[in-house]
mmCIF file of C-alpha atoms in Angstrom:
data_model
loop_
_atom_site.group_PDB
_atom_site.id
_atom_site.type_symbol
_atom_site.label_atom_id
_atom_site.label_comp_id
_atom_site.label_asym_id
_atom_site.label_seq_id
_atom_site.Cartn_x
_atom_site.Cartn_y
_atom_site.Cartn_z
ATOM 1 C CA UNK H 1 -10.931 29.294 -56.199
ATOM 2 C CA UNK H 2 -8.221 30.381 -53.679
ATOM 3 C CA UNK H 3 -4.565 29.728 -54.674
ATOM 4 C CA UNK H 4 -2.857 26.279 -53.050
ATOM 5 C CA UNK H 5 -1.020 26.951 -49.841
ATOM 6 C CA UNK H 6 2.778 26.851 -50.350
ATOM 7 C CA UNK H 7 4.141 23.457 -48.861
ATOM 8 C CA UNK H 8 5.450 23.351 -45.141
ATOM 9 C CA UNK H 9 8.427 21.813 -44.553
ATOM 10 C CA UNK H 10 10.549 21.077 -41.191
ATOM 11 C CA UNK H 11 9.186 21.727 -38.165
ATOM 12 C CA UNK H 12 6.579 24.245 -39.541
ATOM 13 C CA UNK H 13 5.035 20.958 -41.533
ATOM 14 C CA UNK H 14 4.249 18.901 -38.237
ATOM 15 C CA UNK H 15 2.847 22.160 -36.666
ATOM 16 C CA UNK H 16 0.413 22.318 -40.211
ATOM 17 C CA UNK H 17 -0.367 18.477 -39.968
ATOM 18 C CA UNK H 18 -1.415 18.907 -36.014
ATOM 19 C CA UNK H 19 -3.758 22.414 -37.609
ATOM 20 C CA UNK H 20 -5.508 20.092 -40.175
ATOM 21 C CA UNK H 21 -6.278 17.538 -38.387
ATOM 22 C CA UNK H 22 -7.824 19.770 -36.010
ATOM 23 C CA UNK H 23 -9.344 20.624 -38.537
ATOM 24 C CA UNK H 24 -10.499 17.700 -39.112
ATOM 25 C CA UNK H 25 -11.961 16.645 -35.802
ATOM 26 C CA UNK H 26 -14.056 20.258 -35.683
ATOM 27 C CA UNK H 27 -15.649 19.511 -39.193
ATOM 28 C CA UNK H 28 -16.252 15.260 -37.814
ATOM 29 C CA UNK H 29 -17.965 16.702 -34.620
ATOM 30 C CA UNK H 30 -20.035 18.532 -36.797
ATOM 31 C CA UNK H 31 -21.513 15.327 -37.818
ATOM 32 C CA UNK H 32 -24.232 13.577 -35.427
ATOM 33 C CA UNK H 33 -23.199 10.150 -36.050
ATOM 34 C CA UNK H 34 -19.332 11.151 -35.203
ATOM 35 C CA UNK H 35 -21.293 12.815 -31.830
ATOM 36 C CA UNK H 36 -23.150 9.663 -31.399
ATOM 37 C CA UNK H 37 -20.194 7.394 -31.226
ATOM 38 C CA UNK H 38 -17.841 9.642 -28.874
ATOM 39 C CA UNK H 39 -21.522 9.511 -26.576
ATOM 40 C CA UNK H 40 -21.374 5.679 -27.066
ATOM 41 C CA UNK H 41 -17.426 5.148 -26.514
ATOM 42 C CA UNK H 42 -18.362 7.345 -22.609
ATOM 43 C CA UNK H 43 -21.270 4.960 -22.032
ATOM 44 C CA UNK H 44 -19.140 2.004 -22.520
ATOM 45 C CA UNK H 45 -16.179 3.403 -20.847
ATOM 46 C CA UNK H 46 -18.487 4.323 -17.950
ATOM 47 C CA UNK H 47 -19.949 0.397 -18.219
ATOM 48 C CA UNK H 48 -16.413 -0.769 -17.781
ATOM 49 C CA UNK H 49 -15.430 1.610 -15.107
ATOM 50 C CA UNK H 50 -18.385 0.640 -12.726
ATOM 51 C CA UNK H 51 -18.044 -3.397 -13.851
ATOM 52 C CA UNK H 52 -14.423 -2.914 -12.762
ATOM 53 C CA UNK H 53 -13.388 -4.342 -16.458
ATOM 54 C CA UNK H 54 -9.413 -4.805 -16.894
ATOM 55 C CA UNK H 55 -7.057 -2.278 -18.900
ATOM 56 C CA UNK H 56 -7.389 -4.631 -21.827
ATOM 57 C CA UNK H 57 -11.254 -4.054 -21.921
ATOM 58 C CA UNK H 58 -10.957 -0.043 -21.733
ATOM 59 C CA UNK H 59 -7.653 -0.312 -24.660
ATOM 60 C CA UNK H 60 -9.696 -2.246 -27.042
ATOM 61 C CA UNK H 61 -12.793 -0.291 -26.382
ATOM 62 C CA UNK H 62 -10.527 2.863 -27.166
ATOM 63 C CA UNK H 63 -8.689 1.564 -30.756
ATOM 64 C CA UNK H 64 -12.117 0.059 -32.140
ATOM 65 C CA UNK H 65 -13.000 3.721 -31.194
ATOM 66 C CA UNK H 66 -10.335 5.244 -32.438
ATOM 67 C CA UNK H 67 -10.596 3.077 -35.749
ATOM 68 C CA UNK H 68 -14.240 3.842 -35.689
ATOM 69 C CA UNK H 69 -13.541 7.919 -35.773
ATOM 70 C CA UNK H 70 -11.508 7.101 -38.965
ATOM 71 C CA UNK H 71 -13.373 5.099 -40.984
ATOM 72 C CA UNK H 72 -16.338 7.949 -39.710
ATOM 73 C CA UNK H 73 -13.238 10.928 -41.210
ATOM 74 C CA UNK H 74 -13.224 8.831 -44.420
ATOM 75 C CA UNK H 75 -17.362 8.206 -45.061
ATOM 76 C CA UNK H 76 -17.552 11.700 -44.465
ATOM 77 C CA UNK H 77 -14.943 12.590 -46.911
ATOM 78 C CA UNK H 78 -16.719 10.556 -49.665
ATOM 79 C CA UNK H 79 -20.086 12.068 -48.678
ATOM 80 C CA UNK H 80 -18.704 15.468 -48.804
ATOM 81 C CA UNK H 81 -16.536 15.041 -52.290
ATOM 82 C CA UNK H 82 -19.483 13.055 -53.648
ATOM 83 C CA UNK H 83 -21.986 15.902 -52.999
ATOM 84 C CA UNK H 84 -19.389 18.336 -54.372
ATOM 85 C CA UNK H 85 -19.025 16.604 -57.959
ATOM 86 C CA UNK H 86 -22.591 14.939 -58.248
ATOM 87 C CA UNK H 87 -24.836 17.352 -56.898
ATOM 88 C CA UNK H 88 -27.580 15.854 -58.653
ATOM 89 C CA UNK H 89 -28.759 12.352 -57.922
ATOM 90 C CA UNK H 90 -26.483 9.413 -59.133
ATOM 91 C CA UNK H 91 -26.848 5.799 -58.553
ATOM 92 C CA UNK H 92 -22.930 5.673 -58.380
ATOM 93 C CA UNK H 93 -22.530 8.487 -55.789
ATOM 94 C CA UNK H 94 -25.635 6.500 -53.917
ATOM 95 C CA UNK H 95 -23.167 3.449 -54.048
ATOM 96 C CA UNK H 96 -20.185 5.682 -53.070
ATOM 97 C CA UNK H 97 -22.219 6.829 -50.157
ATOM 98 C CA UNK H 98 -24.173 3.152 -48.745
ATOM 99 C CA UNK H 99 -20.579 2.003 -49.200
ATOM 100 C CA UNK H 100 -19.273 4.479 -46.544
ATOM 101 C CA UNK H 101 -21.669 3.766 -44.282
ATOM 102 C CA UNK H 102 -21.486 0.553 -44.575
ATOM 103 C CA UNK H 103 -18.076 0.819 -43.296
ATOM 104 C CA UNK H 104 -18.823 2.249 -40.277
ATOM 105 C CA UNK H 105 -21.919 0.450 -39.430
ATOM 106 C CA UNK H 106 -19.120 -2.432 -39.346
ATOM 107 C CA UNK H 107 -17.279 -1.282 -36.789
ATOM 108 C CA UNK H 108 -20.185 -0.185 -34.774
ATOM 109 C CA UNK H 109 -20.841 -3.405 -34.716
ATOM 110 C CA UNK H 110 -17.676 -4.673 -33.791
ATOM 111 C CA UNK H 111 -17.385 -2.071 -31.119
ATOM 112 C CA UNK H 112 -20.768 -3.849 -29.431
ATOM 113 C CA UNK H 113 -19.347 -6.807 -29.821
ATOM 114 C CA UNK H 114 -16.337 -5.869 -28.007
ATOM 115 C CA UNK H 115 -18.232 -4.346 -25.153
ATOM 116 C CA UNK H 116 -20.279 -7.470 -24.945
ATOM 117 C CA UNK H 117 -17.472 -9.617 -24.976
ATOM 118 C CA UNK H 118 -15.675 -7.396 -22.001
ATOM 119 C CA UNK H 119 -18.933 -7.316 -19.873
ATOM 120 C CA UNK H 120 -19.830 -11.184 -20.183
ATOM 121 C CA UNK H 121 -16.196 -11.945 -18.954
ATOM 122 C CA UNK H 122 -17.366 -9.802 -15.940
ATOM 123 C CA UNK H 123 -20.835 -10.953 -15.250
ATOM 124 C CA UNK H 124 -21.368 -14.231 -16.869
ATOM 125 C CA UNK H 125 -19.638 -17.059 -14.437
ATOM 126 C CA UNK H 126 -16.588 -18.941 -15.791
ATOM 127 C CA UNK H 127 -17.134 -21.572 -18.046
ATOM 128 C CA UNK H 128 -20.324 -20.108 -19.611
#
């Protein structure tokens, strides 16, 4: 193992925050699902943009994405720690990981709903 980094501090430790979570974001696109949902946040976006949806559509759609992207940095964490100290199988590191994903299959969810909800304010006619 490498020795630890010596701590930034000042100005040099915002410049080292913005580096890892570049980091970060190169080692999440290397996961298809993280891929998936950017694809699926510029479909809906796109939806919106052509259905003429209102600011508040295209700001929600963008947190639950946002949020999304975390909670997708944080299952992939687990998955990547969990493979690290349990290479073999383990019913708690399968917990660990159907946990994770169960996380995220949340807000997938909830970012359909949302898109839903914007569209049918668009399409359906009042009072539906």
């Amino acid at each position: 193992m490498s020795p630890r980094p010596d701590k930034e501090t000042g100005l040099a430790h915002i410049f080292a925050a913005a580096r890892y979570s570049l980091g970060g974001v190169k080692r999440l696109w290397g996961e298809t699902a993280f891929r998936h949902e950017t694809l699926a946040l510029c479909v809906i976006i796109g939806l919106f943009a052509v259905s003429g949806a209102p600011l508040w559509g295209h700001v929600g759609a963008a947190l639950l994405y946002l949020l999304t992207a975390a909670i997708e940095a944080l299952n992939t964490a687990v998955e990547d720690i969990t493979d690290h100290v349990s290479p073999d199988y383990s019913e708690m590191a399968r917990h660990a990981k159907d946990l994770g994903s169960f996380a995220v299959f949340c807000l997938l969810v909830a970012n359909a709903i949302w898109a839903l909800f914007v569209l049918a304010t668009l399409w359906l006619p009042a009072g539906s």
